[in-house]
XYZ file of C-alpha atoms in Angstrom:
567
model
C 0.000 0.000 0.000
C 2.734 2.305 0.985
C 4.736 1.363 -2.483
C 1.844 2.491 -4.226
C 1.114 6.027 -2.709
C 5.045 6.865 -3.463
C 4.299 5.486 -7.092
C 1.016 7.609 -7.624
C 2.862 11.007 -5.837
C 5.808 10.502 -8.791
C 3.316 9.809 -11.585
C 1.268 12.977 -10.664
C 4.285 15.405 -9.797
C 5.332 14.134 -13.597
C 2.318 15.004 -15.025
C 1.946 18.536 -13.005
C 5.208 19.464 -14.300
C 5.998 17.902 -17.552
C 2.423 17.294 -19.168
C 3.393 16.925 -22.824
C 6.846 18.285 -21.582
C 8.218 14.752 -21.243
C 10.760 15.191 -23.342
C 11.485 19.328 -23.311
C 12.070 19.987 -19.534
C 12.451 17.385 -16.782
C 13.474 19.027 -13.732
C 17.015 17.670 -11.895
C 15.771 18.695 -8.986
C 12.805 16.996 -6.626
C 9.976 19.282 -6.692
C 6.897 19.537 -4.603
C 3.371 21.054 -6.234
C 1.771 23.838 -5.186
C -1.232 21.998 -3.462
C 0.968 20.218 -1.245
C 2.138 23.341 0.174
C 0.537 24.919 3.651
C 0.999 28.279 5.429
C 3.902 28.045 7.863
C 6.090 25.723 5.989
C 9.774 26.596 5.918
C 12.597 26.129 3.639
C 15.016 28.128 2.220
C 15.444 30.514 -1.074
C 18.769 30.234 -3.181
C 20.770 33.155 -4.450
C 23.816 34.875 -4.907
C 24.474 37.905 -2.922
C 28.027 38.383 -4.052
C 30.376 36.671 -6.457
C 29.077 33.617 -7.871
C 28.019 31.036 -4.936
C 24.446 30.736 -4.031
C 24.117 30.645 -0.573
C 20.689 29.874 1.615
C 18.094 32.206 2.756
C 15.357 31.131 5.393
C 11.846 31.484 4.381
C 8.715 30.378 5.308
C 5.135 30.234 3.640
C 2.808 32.761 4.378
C -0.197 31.725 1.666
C -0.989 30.345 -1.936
C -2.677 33.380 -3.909
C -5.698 32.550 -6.237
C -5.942 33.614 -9.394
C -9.460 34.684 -10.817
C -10.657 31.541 -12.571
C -10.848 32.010 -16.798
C -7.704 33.427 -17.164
C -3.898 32.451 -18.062
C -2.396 33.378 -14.929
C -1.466 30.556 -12.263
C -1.562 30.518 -8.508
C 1.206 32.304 -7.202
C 2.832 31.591 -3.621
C 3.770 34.448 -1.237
C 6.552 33.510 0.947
C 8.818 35.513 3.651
C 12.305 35.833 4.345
C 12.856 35.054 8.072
C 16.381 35.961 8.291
C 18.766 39.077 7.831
C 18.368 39.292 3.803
C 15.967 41.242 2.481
C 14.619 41.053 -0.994
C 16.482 42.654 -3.871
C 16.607 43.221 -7.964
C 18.057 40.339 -9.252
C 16.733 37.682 -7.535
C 14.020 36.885 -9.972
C 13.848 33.323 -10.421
C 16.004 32.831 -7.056
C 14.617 28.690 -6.148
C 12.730 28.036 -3.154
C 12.765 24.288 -1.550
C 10.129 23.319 1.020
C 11.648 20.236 2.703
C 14.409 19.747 0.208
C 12.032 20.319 -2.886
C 11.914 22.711 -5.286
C 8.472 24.987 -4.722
C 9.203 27.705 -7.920
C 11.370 30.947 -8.339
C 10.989 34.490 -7.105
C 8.869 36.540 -9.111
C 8.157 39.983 -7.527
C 7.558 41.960 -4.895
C 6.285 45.173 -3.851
C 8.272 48.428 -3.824
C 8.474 51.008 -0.317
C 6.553 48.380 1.260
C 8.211 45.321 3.607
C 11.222 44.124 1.864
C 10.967 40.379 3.026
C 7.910 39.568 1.286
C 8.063 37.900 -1.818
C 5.875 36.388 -4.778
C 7.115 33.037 -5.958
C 5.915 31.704 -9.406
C 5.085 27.328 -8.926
C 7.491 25.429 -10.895
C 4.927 23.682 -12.500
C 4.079 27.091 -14.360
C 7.180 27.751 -15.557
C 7.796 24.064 -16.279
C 5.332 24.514 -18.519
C 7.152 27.481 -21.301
C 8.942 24.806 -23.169
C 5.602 23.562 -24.011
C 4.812 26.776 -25.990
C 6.881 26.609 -29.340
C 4.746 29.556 -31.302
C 5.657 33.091 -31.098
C 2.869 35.126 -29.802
C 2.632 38.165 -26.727
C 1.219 37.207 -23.842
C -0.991 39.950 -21.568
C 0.482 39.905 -18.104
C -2.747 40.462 -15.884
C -0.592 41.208 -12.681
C -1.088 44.220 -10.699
C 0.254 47.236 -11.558
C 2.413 47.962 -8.417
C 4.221 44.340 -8.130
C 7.637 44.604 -8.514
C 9.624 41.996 -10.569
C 13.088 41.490 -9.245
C 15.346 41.903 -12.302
C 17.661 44.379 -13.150
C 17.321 45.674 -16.676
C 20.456 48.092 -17.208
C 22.582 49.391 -19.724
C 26.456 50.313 -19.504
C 28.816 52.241 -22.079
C 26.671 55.026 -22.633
C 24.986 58.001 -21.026
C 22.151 58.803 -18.843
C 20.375 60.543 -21.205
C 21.109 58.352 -23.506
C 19.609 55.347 -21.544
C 16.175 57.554 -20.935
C 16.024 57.631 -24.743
C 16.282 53.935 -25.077
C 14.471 52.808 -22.024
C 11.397 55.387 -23.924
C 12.499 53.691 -27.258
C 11.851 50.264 -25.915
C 8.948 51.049 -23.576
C 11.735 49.730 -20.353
C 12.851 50.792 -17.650
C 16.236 50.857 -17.711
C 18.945 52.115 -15.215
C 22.315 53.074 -15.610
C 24.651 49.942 -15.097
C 28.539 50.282 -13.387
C 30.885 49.353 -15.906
C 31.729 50.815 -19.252
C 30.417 47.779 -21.236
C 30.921 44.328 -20.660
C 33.856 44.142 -23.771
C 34.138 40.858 -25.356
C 32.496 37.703 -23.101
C 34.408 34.480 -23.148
C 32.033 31.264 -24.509
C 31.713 28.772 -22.185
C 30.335 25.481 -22.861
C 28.990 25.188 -18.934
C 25.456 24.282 -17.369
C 23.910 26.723 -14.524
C 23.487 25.909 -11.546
C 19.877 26.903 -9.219
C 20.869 29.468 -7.404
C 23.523 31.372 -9.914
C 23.032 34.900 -11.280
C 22.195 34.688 -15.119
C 21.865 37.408 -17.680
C 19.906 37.841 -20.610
C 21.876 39.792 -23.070
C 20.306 41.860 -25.571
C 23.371 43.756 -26.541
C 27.076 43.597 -25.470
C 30.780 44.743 -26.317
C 31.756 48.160 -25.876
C 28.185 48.563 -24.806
C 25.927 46.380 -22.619
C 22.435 46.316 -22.130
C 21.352 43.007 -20.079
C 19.097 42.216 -17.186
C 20.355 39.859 -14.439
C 18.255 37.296 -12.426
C 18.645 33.863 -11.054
C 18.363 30.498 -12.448
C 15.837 28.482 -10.796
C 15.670 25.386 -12.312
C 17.694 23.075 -14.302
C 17.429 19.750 -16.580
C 19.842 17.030 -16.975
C 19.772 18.166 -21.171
C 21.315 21.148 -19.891
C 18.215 22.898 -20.199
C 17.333 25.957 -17.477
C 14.506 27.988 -16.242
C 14.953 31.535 -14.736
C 13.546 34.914 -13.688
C 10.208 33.365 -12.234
C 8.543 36.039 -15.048
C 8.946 37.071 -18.493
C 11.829 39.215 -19.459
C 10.212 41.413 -22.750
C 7.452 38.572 -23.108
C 8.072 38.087 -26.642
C 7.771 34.499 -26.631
C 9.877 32.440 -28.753
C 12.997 34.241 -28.764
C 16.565 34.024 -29.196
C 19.183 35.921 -26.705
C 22.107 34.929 -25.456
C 22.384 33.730 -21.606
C 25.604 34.708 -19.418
C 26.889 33.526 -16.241
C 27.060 36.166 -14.192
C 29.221 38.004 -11.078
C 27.674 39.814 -8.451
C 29.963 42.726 -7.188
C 27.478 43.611 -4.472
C 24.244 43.414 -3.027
C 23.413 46.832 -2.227
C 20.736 48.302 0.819
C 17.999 50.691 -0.425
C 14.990 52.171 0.929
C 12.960 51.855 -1.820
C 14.203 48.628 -3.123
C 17.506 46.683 -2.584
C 19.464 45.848 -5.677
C 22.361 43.895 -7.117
C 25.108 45.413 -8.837
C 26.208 41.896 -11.749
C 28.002 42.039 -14.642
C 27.937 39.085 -17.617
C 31.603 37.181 -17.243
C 30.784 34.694 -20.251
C 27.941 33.535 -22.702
C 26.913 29.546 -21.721
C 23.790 29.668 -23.982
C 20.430 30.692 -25.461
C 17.517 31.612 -23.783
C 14.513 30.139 -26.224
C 11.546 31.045 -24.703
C 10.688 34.349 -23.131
C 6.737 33.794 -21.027
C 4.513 35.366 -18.394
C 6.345 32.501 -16.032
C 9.366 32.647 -16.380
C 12.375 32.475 -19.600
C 14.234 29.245 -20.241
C 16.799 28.111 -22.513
C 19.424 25.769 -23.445
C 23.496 25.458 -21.976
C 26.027 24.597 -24.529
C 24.138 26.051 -27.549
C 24.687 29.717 -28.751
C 22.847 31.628 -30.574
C 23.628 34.344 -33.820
C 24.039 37.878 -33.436
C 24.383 40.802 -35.206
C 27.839 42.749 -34.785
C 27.379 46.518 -34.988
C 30.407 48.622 -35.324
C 30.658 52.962 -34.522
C 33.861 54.564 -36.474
C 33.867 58.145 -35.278
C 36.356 61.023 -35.796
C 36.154 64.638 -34.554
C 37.552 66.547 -37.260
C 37.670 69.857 -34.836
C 39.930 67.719 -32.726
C 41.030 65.223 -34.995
C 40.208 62.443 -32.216
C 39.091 59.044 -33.694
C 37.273 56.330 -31.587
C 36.193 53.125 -32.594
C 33.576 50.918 -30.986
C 32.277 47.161 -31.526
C 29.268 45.616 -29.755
C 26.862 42.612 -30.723
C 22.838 42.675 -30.986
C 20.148 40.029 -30.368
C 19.257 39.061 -33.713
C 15.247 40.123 -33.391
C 14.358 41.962 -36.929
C 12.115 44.307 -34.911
C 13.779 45.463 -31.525
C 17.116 45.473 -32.955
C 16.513 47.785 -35.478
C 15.537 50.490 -32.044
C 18.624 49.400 -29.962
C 21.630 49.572 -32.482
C 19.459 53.415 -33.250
C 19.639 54.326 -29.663
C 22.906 52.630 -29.287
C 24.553 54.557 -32.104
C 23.375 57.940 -30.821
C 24.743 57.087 -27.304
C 28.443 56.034 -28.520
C 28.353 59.148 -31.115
C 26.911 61.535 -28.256
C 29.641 59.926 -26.153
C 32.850 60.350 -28.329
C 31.358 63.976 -29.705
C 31.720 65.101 -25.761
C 28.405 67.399 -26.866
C 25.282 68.185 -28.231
C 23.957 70.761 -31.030
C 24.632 72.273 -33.930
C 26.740 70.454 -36.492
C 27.713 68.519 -39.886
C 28.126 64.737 -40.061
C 29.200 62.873 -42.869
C 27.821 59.504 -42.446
C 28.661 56.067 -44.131
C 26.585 53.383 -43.271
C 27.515 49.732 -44.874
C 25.718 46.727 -44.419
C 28.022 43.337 -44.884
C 26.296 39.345 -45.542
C 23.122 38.939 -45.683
C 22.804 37.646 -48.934
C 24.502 40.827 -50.546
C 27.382 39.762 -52.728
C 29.090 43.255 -52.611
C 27.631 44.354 -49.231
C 25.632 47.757 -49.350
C 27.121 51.452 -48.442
C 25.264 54.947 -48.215
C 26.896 57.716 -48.112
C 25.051 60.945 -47.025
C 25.568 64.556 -45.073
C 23.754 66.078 -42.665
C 23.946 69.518 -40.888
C 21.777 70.647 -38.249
C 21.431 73.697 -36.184
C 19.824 72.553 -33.392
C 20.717 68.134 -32.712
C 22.797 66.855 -35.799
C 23.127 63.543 -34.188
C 19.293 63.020 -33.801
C 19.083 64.424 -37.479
C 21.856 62.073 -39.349
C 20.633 58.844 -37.610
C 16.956 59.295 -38.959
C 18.329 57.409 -42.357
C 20.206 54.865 -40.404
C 17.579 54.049 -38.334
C 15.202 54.118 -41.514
C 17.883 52.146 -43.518
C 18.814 49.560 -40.995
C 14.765 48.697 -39.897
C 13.929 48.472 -43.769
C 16.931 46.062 -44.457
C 16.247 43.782 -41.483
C 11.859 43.605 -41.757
C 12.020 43.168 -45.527
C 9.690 40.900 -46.268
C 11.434 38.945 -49.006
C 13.713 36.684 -48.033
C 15.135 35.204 -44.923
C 18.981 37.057 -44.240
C 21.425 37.444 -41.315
C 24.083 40.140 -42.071
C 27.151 39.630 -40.728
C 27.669 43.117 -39.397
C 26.519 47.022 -39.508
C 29.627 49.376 -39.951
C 28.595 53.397 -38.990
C 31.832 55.404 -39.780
C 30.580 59.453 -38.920
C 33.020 62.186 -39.666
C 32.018 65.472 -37.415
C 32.626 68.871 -37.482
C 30.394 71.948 -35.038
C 31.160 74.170 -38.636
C 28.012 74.232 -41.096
C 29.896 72.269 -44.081
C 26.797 73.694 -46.186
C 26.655 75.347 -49.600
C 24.057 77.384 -50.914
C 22.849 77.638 -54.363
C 22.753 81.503 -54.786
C 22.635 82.069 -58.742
C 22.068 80.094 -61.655
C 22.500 81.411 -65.589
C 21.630 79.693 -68.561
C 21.516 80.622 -72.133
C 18.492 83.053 -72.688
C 17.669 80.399 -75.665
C 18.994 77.253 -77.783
C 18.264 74.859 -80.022
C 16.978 70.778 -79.600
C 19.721 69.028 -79.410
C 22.115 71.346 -78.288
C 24.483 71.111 -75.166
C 24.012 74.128 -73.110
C 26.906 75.828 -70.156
C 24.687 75.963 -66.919
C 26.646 78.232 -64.750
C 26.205 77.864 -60.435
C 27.248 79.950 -58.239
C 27.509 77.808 -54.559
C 28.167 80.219 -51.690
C 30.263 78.514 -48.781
C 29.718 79.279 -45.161
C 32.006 82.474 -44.089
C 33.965 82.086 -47.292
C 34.782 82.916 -51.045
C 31.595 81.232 -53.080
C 32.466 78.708 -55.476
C 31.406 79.044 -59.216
C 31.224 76.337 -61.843
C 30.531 74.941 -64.707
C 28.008 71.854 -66.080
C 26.671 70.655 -69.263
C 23.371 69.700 -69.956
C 21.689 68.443 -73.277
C 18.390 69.678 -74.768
C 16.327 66.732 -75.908
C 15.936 66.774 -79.829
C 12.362 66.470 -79.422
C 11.855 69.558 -77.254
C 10.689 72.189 -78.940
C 8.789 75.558 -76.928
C 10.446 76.102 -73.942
C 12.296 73.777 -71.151
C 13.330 74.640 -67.729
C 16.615 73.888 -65.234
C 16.424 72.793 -61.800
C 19.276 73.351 -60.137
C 18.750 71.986 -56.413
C 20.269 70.356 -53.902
C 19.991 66.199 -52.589
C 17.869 67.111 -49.883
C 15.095 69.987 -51.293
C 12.476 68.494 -53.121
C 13.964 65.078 -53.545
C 12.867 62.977 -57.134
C 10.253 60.730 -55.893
C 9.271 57.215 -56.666
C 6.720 57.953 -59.218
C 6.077 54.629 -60.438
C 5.926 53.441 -56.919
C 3.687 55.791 -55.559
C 0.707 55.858 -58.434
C 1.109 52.145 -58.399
C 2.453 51.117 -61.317
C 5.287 49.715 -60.147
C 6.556 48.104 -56.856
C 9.778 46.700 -55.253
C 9.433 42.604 -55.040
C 13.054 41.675 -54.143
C 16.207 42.663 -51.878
C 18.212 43.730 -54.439
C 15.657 45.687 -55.872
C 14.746 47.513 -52.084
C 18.930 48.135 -51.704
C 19.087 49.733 -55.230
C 16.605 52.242 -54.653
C 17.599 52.848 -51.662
C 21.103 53.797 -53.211
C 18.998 55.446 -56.022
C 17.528 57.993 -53.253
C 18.664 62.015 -53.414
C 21.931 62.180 -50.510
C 22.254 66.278 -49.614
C 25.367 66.452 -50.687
C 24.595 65.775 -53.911
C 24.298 69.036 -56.117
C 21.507 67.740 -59.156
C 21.127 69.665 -62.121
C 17.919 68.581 -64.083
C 16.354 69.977 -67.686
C 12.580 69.070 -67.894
C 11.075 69.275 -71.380
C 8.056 66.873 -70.778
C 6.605 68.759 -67.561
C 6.306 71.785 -69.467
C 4.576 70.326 -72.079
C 0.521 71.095 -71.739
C -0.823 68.211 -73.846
C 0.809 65.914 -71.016
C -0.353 67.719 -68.034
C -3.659 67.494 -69.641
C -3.359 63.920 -70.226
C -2.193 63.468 -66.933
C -5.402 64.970 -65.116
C -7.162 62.581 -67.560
C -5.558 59.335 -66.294
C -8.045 57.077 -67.050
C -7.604 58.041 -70.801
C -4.198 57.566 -71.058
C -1.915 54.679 -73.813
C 0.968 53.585 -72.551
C 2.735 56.085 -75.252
C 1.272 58.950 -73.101
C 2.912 58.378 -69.242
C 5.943 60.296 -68.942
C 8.901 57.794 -68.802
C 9.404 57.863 -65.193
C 5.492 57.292 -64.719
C 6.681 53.753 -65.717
C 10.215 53.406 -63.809
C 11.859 53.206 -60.985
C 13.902 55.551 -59.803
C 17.041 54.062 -60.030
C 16.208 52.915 -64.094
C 14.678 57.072 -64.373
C 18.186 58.278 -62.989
C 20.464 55.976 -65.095
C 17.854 57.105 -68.138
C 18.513 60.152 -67.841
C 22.491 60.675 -66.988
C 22.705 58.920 -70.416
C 20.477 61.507 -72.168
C 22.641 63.819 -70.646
C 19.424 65.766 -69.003
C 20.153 65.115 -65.782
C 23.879 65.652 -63.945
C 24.312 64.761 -60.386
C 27.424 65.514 -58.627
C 28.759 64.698 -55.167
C 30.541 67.543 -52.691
C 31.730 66.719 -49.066
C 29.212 69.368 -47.638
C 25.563 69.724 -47.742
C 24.244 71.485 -51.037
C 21.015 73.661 -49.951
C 18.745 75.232 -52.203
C 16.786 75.536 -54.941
C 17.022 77.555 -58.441
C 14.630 77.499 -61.493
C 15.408 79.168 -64.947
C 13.642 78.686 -68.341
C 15.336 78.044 -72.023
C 13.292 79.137 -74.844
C 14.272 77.208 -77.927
C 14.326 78.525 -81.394
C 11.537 76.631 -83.969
């Protein structure tokens, strides 16, 4: 009889836990359910208050917490610490053992309130993430004041910085200790219950990470941590580091560790309302970013490297946020200014890799202003919905000066008339900031077919850019990669000075045919009607009715003249 009451008690502890997890996540350690728990039980919580050995805290059970029936959410257990320690960030996921068996991991607990009270999630919830293969959110339906106990911070860049990314991500992120966590060592080791663990979302010269605790861990060299969900994006792939705790530091409002990640042992998989988990000895990909700057006012150059989580859609907002940081950083200021930025994209399915070049100046936050069409170029690149790609690296190299490296179209002459065909002097007159202006000389040819009158833009990258006609009246549209990258190289840069001559907007039968669109042959759309811009561009250099040149300062402005050819 006996024999069989020890059989049934393993049969339903393996069901409670594993379910159809039989052959994801096995715990190594004995566990004991939730319903066999009672108020006044004691045990002990493990965690590391400094360096990396767990050591035991007293607790006992104060109650099991309902949840209301219907919903996702699963009983929770509040326990209290009944010893010196109080409660602090980091110890999310920190194991608690009732009579030598593992009850769940700390979850939460409540800020400026008693700091030896503590919400533990049951191990048979968080047991139960590796059951959940398909990416999807998952609504939290906690209370808005608990507090989770991980430590979400960032390292290698400012304050301000950090309050543009925590806003950027929607996280609350604080200001970490160290200046980056520099390269991490890769370990092919298992965790431990107990140990501090980080999940890494980016690190190098810069580090953003939050530590916790592992809780739980499988013979497979599986583990479960935090006790809740990190970003709660499901399926996921970070890297996990083993951690170091330099100190466990007192607080009135909330007691907190101070960790940094000492090497990468694995991937965390699946990110849940219960709790993350992952896998020892497996690592995942990530992207490596890399910021060249130089100061040309001081002629200082700095050069950083750091690696991304390989999410198309958050990475896209850190390496933004983490680009203006190191740039804000090495600049020493903020403000007025010119940068001359080269962004190139390497792998990912892109023989030749992809560069832009482009200039920026700014009066009031050039930094904020040039990494607009980073940010634009990098997101675009990495959501495209074409084809499955994993570039091997982003490389920002931004050359800065405080002086407005601007030139401003001022005057424009052309020949007061000519004849079809001909190849007409345009002269320009570019007026440089504080100095001598600059005068010169391009060529443009009249189309043979132009008769009345034709007119020359003279402009620069930036003002009234040459759109994406075909794209934008939809009759054409972008179906592969290396279509999207060569029209994105195709795009006006402001340092570009573009001289156009326009015969066929000046022409009234076409405007007229135009307004009537639904009466239009194919012989009546203008050429570019039907192109994209990169095939309009190459068109027309060939025609010789469009020159575009490139200057290492912004060209601003805009000029307009009128040719009247002879019949």
């Amino acid at each position: 009889m006996k024999k069989e009451k020890i059989i049934c008690a393993l049969l339903f502890i393996f069901f409670i836990c594993n379910g159809a997890l039989a052959e994801t996540f096995i715990p190594e350690q004995k566990i004991m359910t939730i319903n066999e728990l009672k108020p006044g039980m004691s045990g002990y919580a493990l965690t590391t208050i400094k360096g990396t050995e767990p050591i035991k805290i007293p607790v006992r059970v104060v109650s099991v917490i309902p949840q209301k029936p219907g919903t996702t959410m699963r009983d929770k257990i509040l326990i209290k610490f009944t010893g010196k320690n109080k409660l602090a960030q980091g110890m999310s996921g920190s194991p608690v053992f009732i009579k030598n068996k593992l009850i769940g991991g700390i979850r939460s607990g409540w800020e400026n309130s008693d700091q030896s009270i503590a919400v533990v999630t049951p191990i048979e919830a968080m047991c139960e993430i590796f059951n959940q293969a398909e990416i999807k959110k998952e609504v939290s339906e906690e209370a808005e004041y608990e507090f989770k106990f991980f430590n979400l911070s960032a390292s290698g860049i400012s304050a301000n910085s950090i309050s543009r990314l925590s806003k950027a991500l929607g996280l609350n992120i604080s200001q970490g200790v160290s200046s980056g966590s520099g390269p991490l060592e890769i370990k092919n080791v298992n965790f431990r219950p107990g140990e501090a663990v980080a999940a890494l979302l980016a690190w190098g010269d810069v580090e953003v990470s939050a530590v916790g605790t592992v809780t739980a861990t499988s013979k497979d060299g599986k583990f479960l941590a935090f006790g809740h969900d990190f970003l709660n994006r499901g399926a996921v792939n970070y890297p996990a580091a083993g951690s170091f705790v330099h100190e466990t530091i007192d607080s009135y409002s909330f007691p907190f560790k101070i960790a940094s990640p000492i090497y990468i042992n694995g991937v965390i998989t699946q990110d849940r309302e219960a709790a993350i988990g992952g896998q020892t000895g497996v690592f995942p990909q990530s992207f490596a970013a890399e910021l060249n700057f130089k100061n040309l006012d001081t002629n200082k150059q700095t050069k950083y490297n750091f690696r991304v989580i390989p999410d198309e859609f958050l990475t896209t907002k850190l390496i933004e946020e983490i680009y203006k940081g190191l740039i804000t950083e090495a600049w020493g200021r903020k403000g007025q200014g010119t940068f001359d930025v080269n962004l190139r994209i390497e792998g990912g399915n892109i023989p030749n890799g992809f560069a832009r070049r482009d200039i920026f100046f700014s009066d009031d936050d050039v930094v904020e202003e040039a990494l607009k069409d980073v940010a634009e170029m990098i997101g675009t690149y990495l959501t495209q919905p074409f084809e499955h790609t994993m570039p091997s690296g982003f490389v920002l190299t931004v050359e800065a000066t405080q002086n407005p490296r601007v030139l401003r179209i001022e005057d424009v002459k052309v020949p007061s008339d000519a004849k079809p065909g001909d190849e007409v002097d345009i002269e320009v007159k570019l007026g440089a900031w504080r100095s001598k202006p600059i005068e010169k000389i391009f060529h443009l040819r009249i189309p043979s077919d132009a008769s009345g009158v034709v007119e020359v833009v003279v402009r620069g990258g930036g003002v009234d850019p040459m759109p994406q006609t075909a794209i934008e009246e939809g009759m054409k549209a972008v179906d592969n990669l290396q279509q999207m990258l060569t029209e994105f190289k195709a795009a006006d840069a402001n340092n570009e000075l573009i001289i156009e001559l326009n015969a066929d907007r000046l022409n009234l039968d076409n405007i007229i045919k135009k307004a009537l669109n639904d009466k239009r042959e194919d012989d009546d759309y203008l050429p570019e009607e039907l192109e994209f811009l990169s095939e309009t561009k190459e068109r027309r250099i060939k025609e010789r009715n469009l020159r575009i040149f490139s200057f290492d300062y912004v060209i601003d402005g805009m000029m307009k003249r009128i040719i009247h050819l002879e019949k």
